[in-house]
Amino acid sequence: MAPTPDWVKQLKPSGPQGYELLAAERARSNIPVEKLQELLLTKEAIERKRRILDILKSEKVFDKSQNYFSGRMERFERALAREKKLQMLKRKHNWTQEEFRTASELIGEPGPYGLHESMFRITIDEQGTPEQREKFGKPAADYKIIGCYAQTELGHGSNVRGLETTATWNPEDKTFTIHSPHLTASKWWIGSLGRTANHACVVAQLMVDGKSYGPHPFIVQIRDTKTHEPLEGIHVGDMFGYNTMDNGFLLFNNVKVPHISMLARFSSVDPNTNKYVRRGSPSLVYGTLTWVRSTIVMQAGAVLARGVTIATRYCAIRRQFQDRDAPEWEKGENAVLNYTMVQIRLLPLLAATFALHFTGKGMMNLYQENQKRMNEKNAGRDGPSKRGAGPEETQSGSDILADLHATSCGLKALSSSTAAEGLEVCRRACGGHGYSSFSGIGPWYSDYLPTTTWEGDNYMLTQQVARYLLKSARSVLANELPINGAFADFVPPPLDTTRILSTFRSRSEIGCAFDILGSDCDIIAAFAWRSSFLTFEALKHRDEEKKPWNDLLVDFYRLSKAHSQYMVVKNFYEALLSPDTTSKIDADTIDVLWKLFRLYSLHTLEQEGSEFYASGACSKHQIMLARTNAVMKLLKEIRPHAVRLVDSWGFDDWLLDSSLGRYDGKVYEDMFYRASELNPLNRVTVDPYPESDVLFRKIEGEVKSKL
Amino acid sequence: MAPTPDWVKQLKPSGPQGYELLAAERARSNIPVEKLQELLLTKEAIERKRRILDILKSEKVFDKSQNYFSGRMERFERALAREKKLQMLKRKHNWTQEEFRTASELIGEPGPYGLHESMFRITIDEQGTPEQREKFGKPAADYKIIGCYAQTELGHGSNVRGLETTATWNPEDKTFTIHSPHLTASKWWIGSLGRTANHACVVAQLMVDGKSYGPHPFIVQIRDTKTHEPLEGIHVGDMFGYNTMDNGFLLFNNVKVPHISMLARFSSVDPNTNKYVRRGSPSLVYGTLTWVRSTIVMQAGAVLARGVTIATRYCAIRRQFQDRDAPEWEKGENAVLNYTMVQIRLLPLLAATFALHFTGKGMMNLYQENQKRMNEKNAGRDGPSKRGAGPEETQSGSDILADLHATSCGLKALSSSTAAEGLEVCRRACGGHGYSSFSGIGPWYSDYLPTTTWEGDNYMLTQQVARYLLKSARSVLANELPINGAFADFVPPPLDTTRILSTFRSRSEIGCAFDILGSDCDIIAAFAWRSSFLTFEALKHRDEEKKPWNDLLVDFYRLSKAHSQYMVVKNFYEALLSPDTTSKIDADTIDVLWKLFRLYSLHTLEQEGSEFYASGACSKHQIMLARTNAVMKLLKEIRPHAVRLVDSWGFDDWLLDSSLGRYDGKVYEDMFYRASELNPLNRVTVDPYPESDVLFRKIEGEVKSKL
């Protein structure tokens, strides 16, 4: 199109300018953004991010300006080029894993090397023998071997036991035959497999002497290391998952692989006896899963914070309809962030970003402490397997791990759902512009959404939480010492889950009376009470009324949600009390964080009102007051700090890649620039008339090469 | 990539095949699919659809196989070609508007001519003088003039009064000057404007002799009809909204247009006196808005039905985890549709598809009857303006219109939110495959989502509903004749809204006792009660406690939702009783529809439990029973009919364009085919190693032209 005329270049947005409005917002609050950011991310991480960001911005290949316009082919081509460059930079600056991860996060798209880094290499390290680490791990570190983790199949997701791919041991030549008996056995959704990987860690059913030993991991070469063409008997390709990554499919037609292919740290086939051998359980892997889920919880806070940052800044700038009471300098239309209907959607989500962050952090700390203690116990042994460790000590250690595992399931489900659904709320809070790719929310939302399904489907997971809570409840009932009806000399046991269940039981005669509007610790107690109530209700349905499991799935889902919400408010509460927080930040800011805690807790409580009421944790009147008084009052109190609070998450504009979320508030200028200057469609003139077959009258620039 | 090897071609999905499973599902129910489909869509519409579908399938340009892979440029190019072909077909077969609309719906993507057809031409017809219909309307019908409707601006959405574009009358040369004073005045999101239109209907603030007369429509030429280049003083382009449509931006630098440009049916500037003249209010336009919203309600049912069809069919085929009680022929994993956690997500949405359909239909009937009566009254006059019509008659007619307008606002908000959020639930119910474009849900979801914002933002609209309900409540209070405290001789007034409010008041002393679990009409009464209760609560806050409007927005939102849900259950209920339904379908099917009615109503009631409880419409125990007994029982009863019920919506596979939703159940075959055969990325082999700058080793077919 013709260059932008001067009269357009001179135009400015009407009324107060975006930068003035955000400046005014920032002047209304004295939240120490830098300090709060350090509390959330640590000084080191902030410094690291800035350093890496400068390097990335200086490389043309990382330019994001065409991301929102390009099609699949361009996106993938560009993503692969970026991954290659990233490896070169890693070597050049010899980055640590953390620095490398930071770089990947800043680029902000899943790339073709993704699963090689995150799953393939780690699996070899964790489940391979020293020999296998040498043979596969080393070249993988140098990207001579590029791998992926091939578990899920076209017909099989969450249920790993149901996988169809087989690995049959051949005693005669000491090999395994990898085979896909059906179309549904095709590996599917496997990141980095479609075009990039030349090896795969294939999870297959191990068959020895006609007997199945369940799924085991095998390292299998799938493409020629020179021509990169698929090897004989292998059908592999891209199944079109992410635009920037080659999620793939993979089928085997009786492919033979050597004995060393089976990762043998925990189990293997003895080539001499041809027998299956087990070397202790991979409890470390079971731990890894828990760890991964804890990271998802913490991540969920940051993921949501991205959307909340964009929506909050834009809603502080966007004006709609008059407000006669507005001060002179902002006469005209009113900032939409001043409308309670917008506040009730955004501010509880803002509170949730902090709640999820502190919860994930709390989980990870607990996990690491426990892992440390268990590893000390197992020092010298091959991995933290449990055999022979002192009973009581390891007992409690693995109890904590079991508790962590169960709660991490529920929290993964709650946090990723909160983040995904929250992002959609943020998008809609931006009105019409929310639907523009330039808002930066939509693309980010669709990339995040699968998190609600992988690492355990959010609905499936709730069954594990329920199963654990029922188990705990049974043991609580078993260990009760009734003293004429009451449980006078009750002593709280170590595990928190057991503690709240016992407390509930011990007070079941007396009942409770929590001052949810006046006392923060009573809020926690109310959430614990409701969770315990639902646990014993479910237990009654299951053990006394003998209801079938399937009929209870909905109850279990609600139970898991209730317990996870208890975990979140509890972790948030404890984080605000811990010296780790109070020592790093001033009293006024802590006070605002407490308001966020109350907003998150009371808003959740009001949403789930009927459960709190049914459990007797709160009165109908308290719940009504929570909504009409407490929550509305908290919205007013938090409103002035909204912009500084999102600033504290410290997202760089380059990362956000959003017109609406710009730190400087130049929302409309940026929207217009992307549309009129960056948009490739504006380089062509069409022939609009139905009669003619001509489509484009004039074709310029890069567009020519495309048509 | 190499052609698919024979051993792959021979592979089939394991276990029972998709077509067997769907056949078994269809054998479990005797819902007469054809008959039910005729009830929903009418025989004529079904026949028309089949006829048009055959024509479209035979035209290569409508082939959808690359839709999910192509980038923006390709999508738009293809979409324009399709629109041109569609016009040619329309002329060739001389299609009626209905036949043309059917064709567009089957193609299923917003196209570059979209707004020319739906808004530009209609606006000229409705708001233009005979002369203007001749000058602009005729060539528009022949696509010599291609137009768009340019109302919203970069800085202004819902609030039309806030538009910045000005049209200033010049007495000296009898012209208007169209001008964009600021960047935020740029027209924005305007469909068909970006590349296609050569004219625009521009909504601008009319200025006459220094005085503003508010927004008015002007027909302005923006591009040369030969070169299609923008005219002098006009900056126009694509702002990147939909992939297949050219949503655009538009700025004017003091562009002069002749007197005839202002659409003058209802108001104009007299060129002799230079005075603004008003010819009656465009109540017809106000009616059009109501009509458009009613269509959105009905449409929402079908939109959601698409997602429910896909998810239900796939969940009937997809197997996960063992079920020992399963019959021999389906041993192995259990169909996920058998899990209550899946049923509770999908079946209430299935019920919602029918609820929304019958509600929209009910609204449209009511609207048409009323419009007919009003038009008769106004026969001979220039449009249905009210002046001089018989008072009482027109009164009630416009009362009904006002009631319809208010309720249509709330229903538009409820139904489009239900559809949009429901589609996301459907996607997630499909597990991992839900995130594949091949599911057909994701792309459809993102195209529908903006409906929650346009034609009135779903949150903004709730204020209009509340305003109307408060007004009605005030008049009810004003007209009460208390007879010693009670309202013994109360006579129900004509308007339903007034009726339920009066009923509530008349019983406020006595209270209520609804048997929601035993009586269907009591369910309706309970919904009416809750809505009335919330209305008088809000009225108290506003009129007695004098709370500021902004503090009540959240209450208003809940009120609007409550009243709209009442409207939906009421319309669903009445539709099932009407001979129009009962005469067309057998008793067994009606019985299943009643179960759907109860599922929708009681599931909604349980979700909103606290409001029903607070209003006194139901006891806590009733609500608890609704969930644990009634709803769970209904899920079991409806489950066997699920597949036939979605079949009744009659979506053709070509329209759905979904692997998961295929009528024949060949889910995995289709997934695999699209991935390995249609996927362009599989035509290239990459160089995966970081060291080399080469990206593609080998480039074949159409891919070559792209790189």
Coordinates of C-alpha atoms in Angstrom, one line a residue, chain A residues 1-5 7-8 11-15 68-74 76-78 80-81 83-85 87-88 91 113 142-146 153-160 162 164 180-184 186 188-189 194-198 224-229 232-241 243 245-246 249-253 314 318-322 333-334 338-341 343-345 416-417 420-421 424-425 427-428 431-438 445-446 449-454 457-460 462-463 534 541 547 549-555 557-558 606-607 609-610 613-614 620 627-629 632 635-636 668-669 671-672 675-677 679-698 703 705-707, chain B residues 1-5 7-8 11-15 68-74 76-78 80-81 83-85 87-88 91 113 142-146 153-160 162 164 180-186 188-189 194-198 224-229 233-241 243 245-246 249-253 314 318-322 333-334 338-341 343-345 416-417 420-421 424-425 427-428 431-438 445-446 449-454 457-460 462-463 534 541 547 549-555 557-558 606-607 609-610 613-614 620 627-629 632 635-636 668-669 671-672 675-677 679-698 703 705-707:
Chain A
M1 CA 0.0 0.0 0.0
A2 CA 1.0 3.6 -0.3
P3 CA 3.3 4.9 2.5
T4 CA 1.5 6.3 5.5
P5 CA 0.6 9.9 4.6
W7 CA -1.4 13.8 8.1
V8 CA -1.8 10.3 9.6
L11 CA -2.5 12.1 14.5
K12 CA -2.5 11.3 18.3
P13 CA -5.1 9.5 20.4
S14 CA -7.7 11.9 21.8
G15 CA -8.0 12.9 25.4
Y68 CA 1.0 -13.1 14.5
F69 CA 0.7 -13.0 10.7
S70 CA 2.7 -16.0 9.6
G71 CA 1.2 -19.4 8.6
R72 CA 2.3 -22.8 9.9
M73 CA 5.2 -23.3 7.5
E74 CA 6.7 -20.0 8.2
F76 CA 7.9 -23.7 12.0
E77 CA 10.8 -22.6 9.7
R78 CA 11.4 -19.6 11.9
L80 CA 13.7 -24.1 14.0
A81 CA 16.1 -21.3 13.0
E83 CA 16.3 -23.0 18.2
K84 CA 19.5 -23.4 16.2
K85 CA 20.6 -19.9 16.9
Q87 CA 22.2 -23.4 20.7
M88 CA 24.9 -21.4 19.1
R91 CA 27.8 -22.4 23.4
Y113 CA 14.2 -28.9 20.3
D142 CA 26.1 -32.3 21.7
Y143 CA 22.9 -32.5 19.5
K144 CA 24.4 -35.3 17.4
I145 CA 21.5 -37.3 18.7
I146 CA 18.3 -35.3 18.8
E153 CA -0.5 -43.0 21.3
L154 CA -3.3 -42.0 18.9
G155 CA -5.8 -44.2 20.9
H156 CA -4.2 -43.8 24.3
G157 CA -3.7 -40.8 26.6
S158 CA -3.8 -40.8 30.3
N159 CA -3.9 -44.6 30.7
V160 CA -0.3 -45.6 30.1
G162 CA -3.3 -49.2 27.7
E164 CA -0.4 -50.8 22.3
S180 CA 2.8 -51.1 16.2
P181 CA 0.0 -53.7 15.9
H182 CA -2.7 -51.2 15.1
L183 CA -3.3 -47.7 13.8
T184 CA -4.3 -46.6 17.3
S186 CA 0.7 -44.8 16.5
W188 CA 0.9 -39.2 18.7
W189 CA 1.4 -35.6 19.9
G194 CA 7.5 -34.8 13.5
R195 CA 10.5 -33.4 11.6
T196 CA 13.4 -32.8 14.0
A197 CA 14.3 -35.8 16.0
N198 CA 16.5 -38.6 14.8
D224 CA 19.3 -41.5 9.3
T225 CA 21.8 -39.2 10.9
K226 CA 23.0 -38.0 7.5
T227 CA 20.1 -37.9 5.1
H228 CA 17.6 -37.5 8.0
E229 CA 15.2 -39.8 6.1
E232 CA 13.4 -48.9 7.2
G233 CA 10.1 -50.1 8.8
I234 CA 9.5 -46.7 10.4
H235 CA 6.6 -44.3 9.4
V236 CA 7.1 -40.9 11.0
G237 CA 5.8 -37.4 10.4
D238 CA 4.3 -34.2 11.8
M239 CA 0.6 -34.4 13.1
F240 CA 0.2 -30.6 13.4
G241 CA 0.0 -29.7 17.0
N243 CA 2.5 -24.1 15.0
M245 CA 6.8 -27.2 17.1
D246 CA 6.7 -30.5 15.2
F249 CA 3.3 -39.5 14.8
L250 CA 5.4 -42.7 14.7
L251 CA 4.6 -46.3 13.6
F252 CA 6.9 -49.3 13.7
N253 CA 6.8 -52.4 11.4
Y314 CA -5.4 -1.6 29.1
R318 CA -9.5 2.4 27.9
R319 CA -12.4 4.8 28.4
Q320 CA -16.1 4.0 28.0
F321 CA -19.2 6.2 28.8
Q322 CA -19.3 9.3 30.9
E333 CA -15.3 8.9 29.3
N334 CA -14.5 6.8 32.4
N338 CA -13.3 1.9 37.6
Y339 CA -16.4 -0.1 36.9
T340 CA -17.1 -2.7 39.6
M341 CA -18.2 -5.2 36.9
Q343 CA -13.0 -5.1 38.9
I344 CA -14.9 -8.2 40.1
R345 CA -13.5 -10.0 37.0
S416 CA -3.9 -24.8 35.4
S417 CA -7.7 -24.5 35.1
A420 CA -6.5 -21.1 31.5
E421 CA -10.0 -19.9 32.3
E424 CA -10.1 -16.0 28.8
V425 CA -11.7 -13.7 31.3
R427 CA -9.2 -11.4 27.1
R428 CA -12.9 -10.6 27.3
G431 CA -13.6 -5.8 24.9
G432 CA -13.3 -5.9 21.2
H433 CA -9.5 -5.4 21.1
G434 CA -9.2 -8.6 23.2
Y435 CA -9.9 -10.6 20.0
S436 CA -7.1 -9.0 18.1
S437 CA -3.9 -11.1 18.0
F438 CA -2.2 -7.9 19.0
Y445 CA -4.1 -18.7 25.7
S446 CA -4.2 -21.4 23.0
L449 CA -4.6 -24.5 27.2
P450 CA -3.2 -28.1 26.7
T451 CA -1.6 -27.8 30.2
T452 CA -5.1 -28.6 31.5
T453 CA -4.8 -32.0 29.9
W454 CA -1.2 -33.1 30.0
D457 CA -5.9 -34.6 32.8
N458 CA -7.4 -32.1 35.3
Y459 CA -10.6 -34.2 35.7
M460 CA -8.8 -37.5 36.0
T462 CA -9.2 -35.3 41.0
Q463 CA -9.8 -39.0 41.5
L534 CA -16.8 -33.2 52.0
H541 CA -21.2 -42.6 50.2
K547 CA -22.0 -46.3 45.9
W549 CA -17.0 -45.3 42.0
N550 CA -18.4 -44.0 38.8
D551 CA -21.4 -42.5 40.5
L552 CA -19.1 -40.5 42.8
L553 CA -16.8 -39.0 40.2
V554 CA -18.6 -35.6 40.4
D555 CA -18.4 -35.6 44.2
Y557 CA -14.1 -33.6 41.6
R558 CA -15.8 -31.2 44.0
E606 CA -18.6 -16.8 48.1
Q607 CA -18.4 -18.6 44.7
G609 CA -21.0 -20.6 49.1
S610 CA -23.4 -23.5 49.1
Y613 CA -22.9 -23.3 54.1
A614 CA -23.8 -27.0 53.8
K620 CA -25.8 -17.9 55.1
R627 CA -20.0 -10.8 48.8
T628 CA -21.9 -7.6 49.4
N629 CA -19.6 -6.0 51.9
M632 CA -16.8 -5.0 47.3
L635 CA -12.0 -4.2 45.3
K636 CA -12.1 -0.5 46.2
Y668 CA -3.5 2.8 20.2
E669 CA -0.3 3.9 18.5
M671 CA -2.3 -1.3 17.5
F672 CA -2.3 1.1 14.6
A675 CA -2.1 -3.1 11.6
S676 CA -1.0 -0.6 9.0
E677 CA 2.8 -1.1 8.9
N679 CA 0.4 -6.4 8.3
P680 CA 1.5 -8.1 5.0
L681 CA -2.0 -8.1 3.6
N682 CA -1.8 -4.3 3.2
R683 CA 0.9 -4.8 0.6
V684 CA -1.5 -6.2 -1.9
T685 CA -4.4 -4.5 -3.7
V686 CA -7.3 -6.9 -4.6
D687 CA -9.7 -7.0 -7.5
P688 CA -12.9 -7.0 -5.5
Y689 CA -15.4 -7.6 -8.3
P690 CA -17.1 -11.0 -8.5
E691 CA -17.0 -11.3 -12.3
S692 CA -13.2 -11.3 -12.5
D693 CA -11.0 -14.2 -11.6
V694 CA -8.1 -11.9 -10.8
L695 CA -7.5 -11.7 -7.1
F696 CA -4.5 -9.4 -6.6
R697 CA -4.1 -6.2 -8.7
K698 CA -0.6 -5.4 -7.5
V703 CA 4.2 -11.0 -0.6
S705 CA 7.4 -14.6 -3.1
K706 CA 4.3 -16.0 -1.4
L707 CA 2.0 -16.2 -4.4
Chain B
M1 CA 7.8 -37.3 2.5
A2 CA 7.9 -40.8 1.0
P3 CA 4.5 -42.2 0.1
T4 CA 2.7 -44.0 2.9
P5 CA 4.0 -47.6 2.9
W7 CA 2.1 -51.9 5.9
V8 CA 0.7 -48.6 7.2
L11 CA -3.4 -50.8 9.8
K12 CA -6.8 -50.4 11.4
P13 CA -7.7 -49.0 14.9
S14 CA -7.6 -51.7 17.6
G15 CA -10.7 -53.1 19.3
Y68 CA -6.3 -25.7 9.0
F69 CA -2.8 -25.4 7.7
S70 CA -2.8 -22.2 5.7
G71 CA -1.6 -18.8 6.9
R72 CA -3.4 -15.5 6.8
M73 CA -2.5 -14.6 3.2
E74 CA -3.6 -17.9 1.8
F76 CA -7.8 -14.5 2.7
E77 CA -6.9 -15.2 -0.9
R78 CA -9.0 -18.4 -0.8
L80 CA -12.1 -14.0 -1.6
A81 CA -12.1 -16.5 -4.4
E83 CA -17.0 -15.3 -2.2
K84 CA -16.6 -14.5 -5.9
K85 CA -17.5 -18.0 -6.9
Q87 CA -21.8 -14.7 -6.3
M88 CA -21.4 -16.4 -9.7
R91 CA -26.6 -15.7 -10.4
Y113 CA -18.2 -9.8 1.2
D142 CA -24.9 -5.7 -8.6
Y143 CA -21.6 -5.5 -6.7
K144 CA -20.6 -2.5 -8.6
I145 CA -20.5 -0.8 -5.3
I146 CA -19.1 -3.0 -2.5
E153 CA -13.6 3.3 16.2
L154 CA -10.1 2.4 17.6
G155 CA -11.0 4.2 20.8
H156 CA -14.8 3.6 20.9
G157 CA -16.8 0.4 21.0
S158 CA -20.2 0.1 22.7
N159 CA -20.7 3.8 23.4
V160 CA -21.8 5.1 20.0
G162 CA -18.5 8.7 22.0
E164 CA -15.1 11.0 17.2
S180 CA -11.0 12.1 11.8
P181 CA -9.7 14.5 14.4
H182 CA -7.6 11.9 16.3
L183 CA -5.9 8.5 15.9
T184 CA -8.6 7.0 18.1
A185 CA -11.2 8.2 15.6
S186 CA -9.9 5.6 13.1
W188 CA -11.7 -0.2 13.4
W189 CA -12.7 -3.8 13.2
G194 CA -9.6 -3.7 4.8
R195 CA -9.1 -4.7 1.2
T196 CA -12.5 -5.3 -0.4
A197 CA -14.9 -2.4 -0.1
N198 CA -14.9 0.6 -2.4
D224 CA -11.4 4.2 -6.9
T225 CA -13.8 1.9 -8.7
K226 CA -11.2 1.1 -11.4
T227 CA -7.8 1.0 -9.8
H228 CA -9.3 0.2 -6.3
E229 CA -6.7 2.5 -4.8
G233 CA -7.5 12.1 1.9
I234 CA -8.4 8.6 2.9
H235 CA -6.1 6.2 4.7
V236 CA -7.6 2.7 4.7
G237 CA -6.3 -0.9 5.3
D238 CA -6.7 -4.2 7.0
M239 CA -6.2 -4.3 10.8
F240 CA -6.1 -8.2 11.0
G241 CA -9.2 -9.5 12.6
N243 CA -8.1 -14.7 8.9
M245 CA -12.1 -11.5 6.3
D246 CA -10.5 -8.1 5.9
F249 CA -9.3 0.7 9.6
L250 CA -10.2 4.0 8.0
L251 CA -9.2 7.6 8.5
F252 CA -10.4 10.8 6.8
N253 CA -8.5 14.0 6.2
Y314 CA -16.0 -38.8 20.0
R318 CA -12.9 -42.9 22.8
R319 CA -11.9 -45.5 25.4
Q320 CA -10.0 -44.9 28.6
F321 CA -9.3 -47.4 31.5
Q322 CA -10.9 -50.7 32.1
E333 CA -11.2 -49.9 27.9
N334 CA -14.5 -48.1 28.7
N338 CA -20.0 -43.7 30.3
Y339 CA -18.1 -41.7 33.0
T340 CA -20.4 -39.5 35.0
M341 CA -17.7 -36.8 35.1
Q343 CA -21.8 -36.8 31.3
I344 CA -22.1 -33.9 33.8
R345 CA -20.1 -31.8 31.4
S416 CA -23.8 -16.4 23.5
S417 CA -21.8 -16.9 26.8
A420 CA -18.8 -19.8 23.8
E421 CA -18.0 -21.3 27.2
E424 CA -14.6 -24.8 25.4
V425 CA -16.0 -27.5 27.7
R427 CA -13.1 -29.2 23.4
R428 CA -11.7 -30.2 26.8
G431 CA -9.0 -34.8 25.9
G432 CA -5.7 -34.3 24.1
H433 CA -7.2 -34.5 20.6
G434 CA -9.5 -31.6 21.5
Y435 CA -6.4 -29.3 21.0
S436 CA -5.8 -30.5 17.5
S437 CA -7.3 -28.2 14.8
F438 CA -8.7 -31.4 13.3
Y445 CA -14.6 -21.4 19.0
S446 CA -12.3 -18.6 18.1
L449 CA -16.0 -15.9 20.6
P450 CA -16.4 -12.2 19.5
T451 CA -20.2 -12.7 19.5
T452 CA -20.0 -12.3 23.3
T453 CA -18.8 -8.7 22.7
W454 CA -20.5 -7.4 19.5
D457 CA -21.1 -6.5 25.1
N458 CA -22.5 -9.3 27.3
Y459 CA -21.7 -7.4 30.5
M460 CA -22.9 -4.0 29.3
T462 CA -27.1 -6.7 31.6
Q463 CA -27.5 -3.1 32.7
L534 CA -33.5 -10.3 43.0
H541 CA -30.5 -1.0 47.1
K547 CA -26.6 3.0 46.3
W549 CA -25.2 2.7 40.1
N550 CA -21.6 1.5 39.8
D551 CA -21.8 -0.3 43.1
L552 CA -24.7 -2.3 41.8
L553 CA -23.3 -3.5 38.5
V554 CA -22.5 -7.0 39.9
D555 CA -26.0 -7.3 41.3
Y557 CA -25.4 -8.8 36.2
R558 CA -26.7 -11.5 38.4
E606 CA -28.3 -26.4 41.4
Q607 CA -25.4 -24.3 39.9
G609 CA -28.3 -22.8 44.3
S610 CA -27.5 -20.0 46.7
Y613 CA -32.2 -20.7 48.4
A614 CA -31.8 -17.0 49.5
K620 CA -31.5 -26.4 50.9
R627 CA -27.9 -32.5 42.4
T628 CA -27.4 -35.9 44.1
N629 CA -30.6 -37.5 42.8
M632 CA -27.6 -37.8 38.3
L635 CA -27.9 -38.2 33.1
K636 CA -28.4 -42.0 33.2
Y668 CA -8.6 -42.3 14.0
E669 CA -8.4 -43.0 10.3
M671 CA -7.0 -37.9 12.1
F672 CA -4.1 -39.9 10.7
A675 CA -1.8 -35.5 9.6
S676 CA 0.2 -37.7 7.2
E677 CA -1.4 -36.9 3.8
N679 CA -0.2 -31.8 6.2
P680 CA 2.2 -29.7 4.0
L681 CA 5.0 -29.8 6.6
N682 CA 5.5 -33.5 5.9
R683 CA 6.6 -32.6 2.3
V684 CA 9.9 -31.1 3.6
T685 CA 12.9 -32.8 5.3
V686 CA 14.7 -30.5 7.7
D687 CA 18.4 -30.3 8.6
P688 CA 18.0 -30.7 12.4
Y689 CA 21.6 -29.9 13.4
P690 CA 22.3 -26.6 15.2
E691 CA 25.6 -26.0 13.5
S692 CA 24.2 -25.7 10.0
D693 CA 22.2 -22.8 8.7
V694 CA 20.3 -25.0 6.2
L695 CA 16.7 -25.5 7.2
F696 CA 15.2 -27.7 4.6
R697 CA 17.1 -30.5 3.0
K698 CA 14.5 -31.2 0.3
V703 CA 5.9 -26.1 -0.5
S705 CA 6.6 -22.1 -4.2
K706 CA 6.3 -21.0 -0.5
L707 CA 10.0 -20.9 0.3

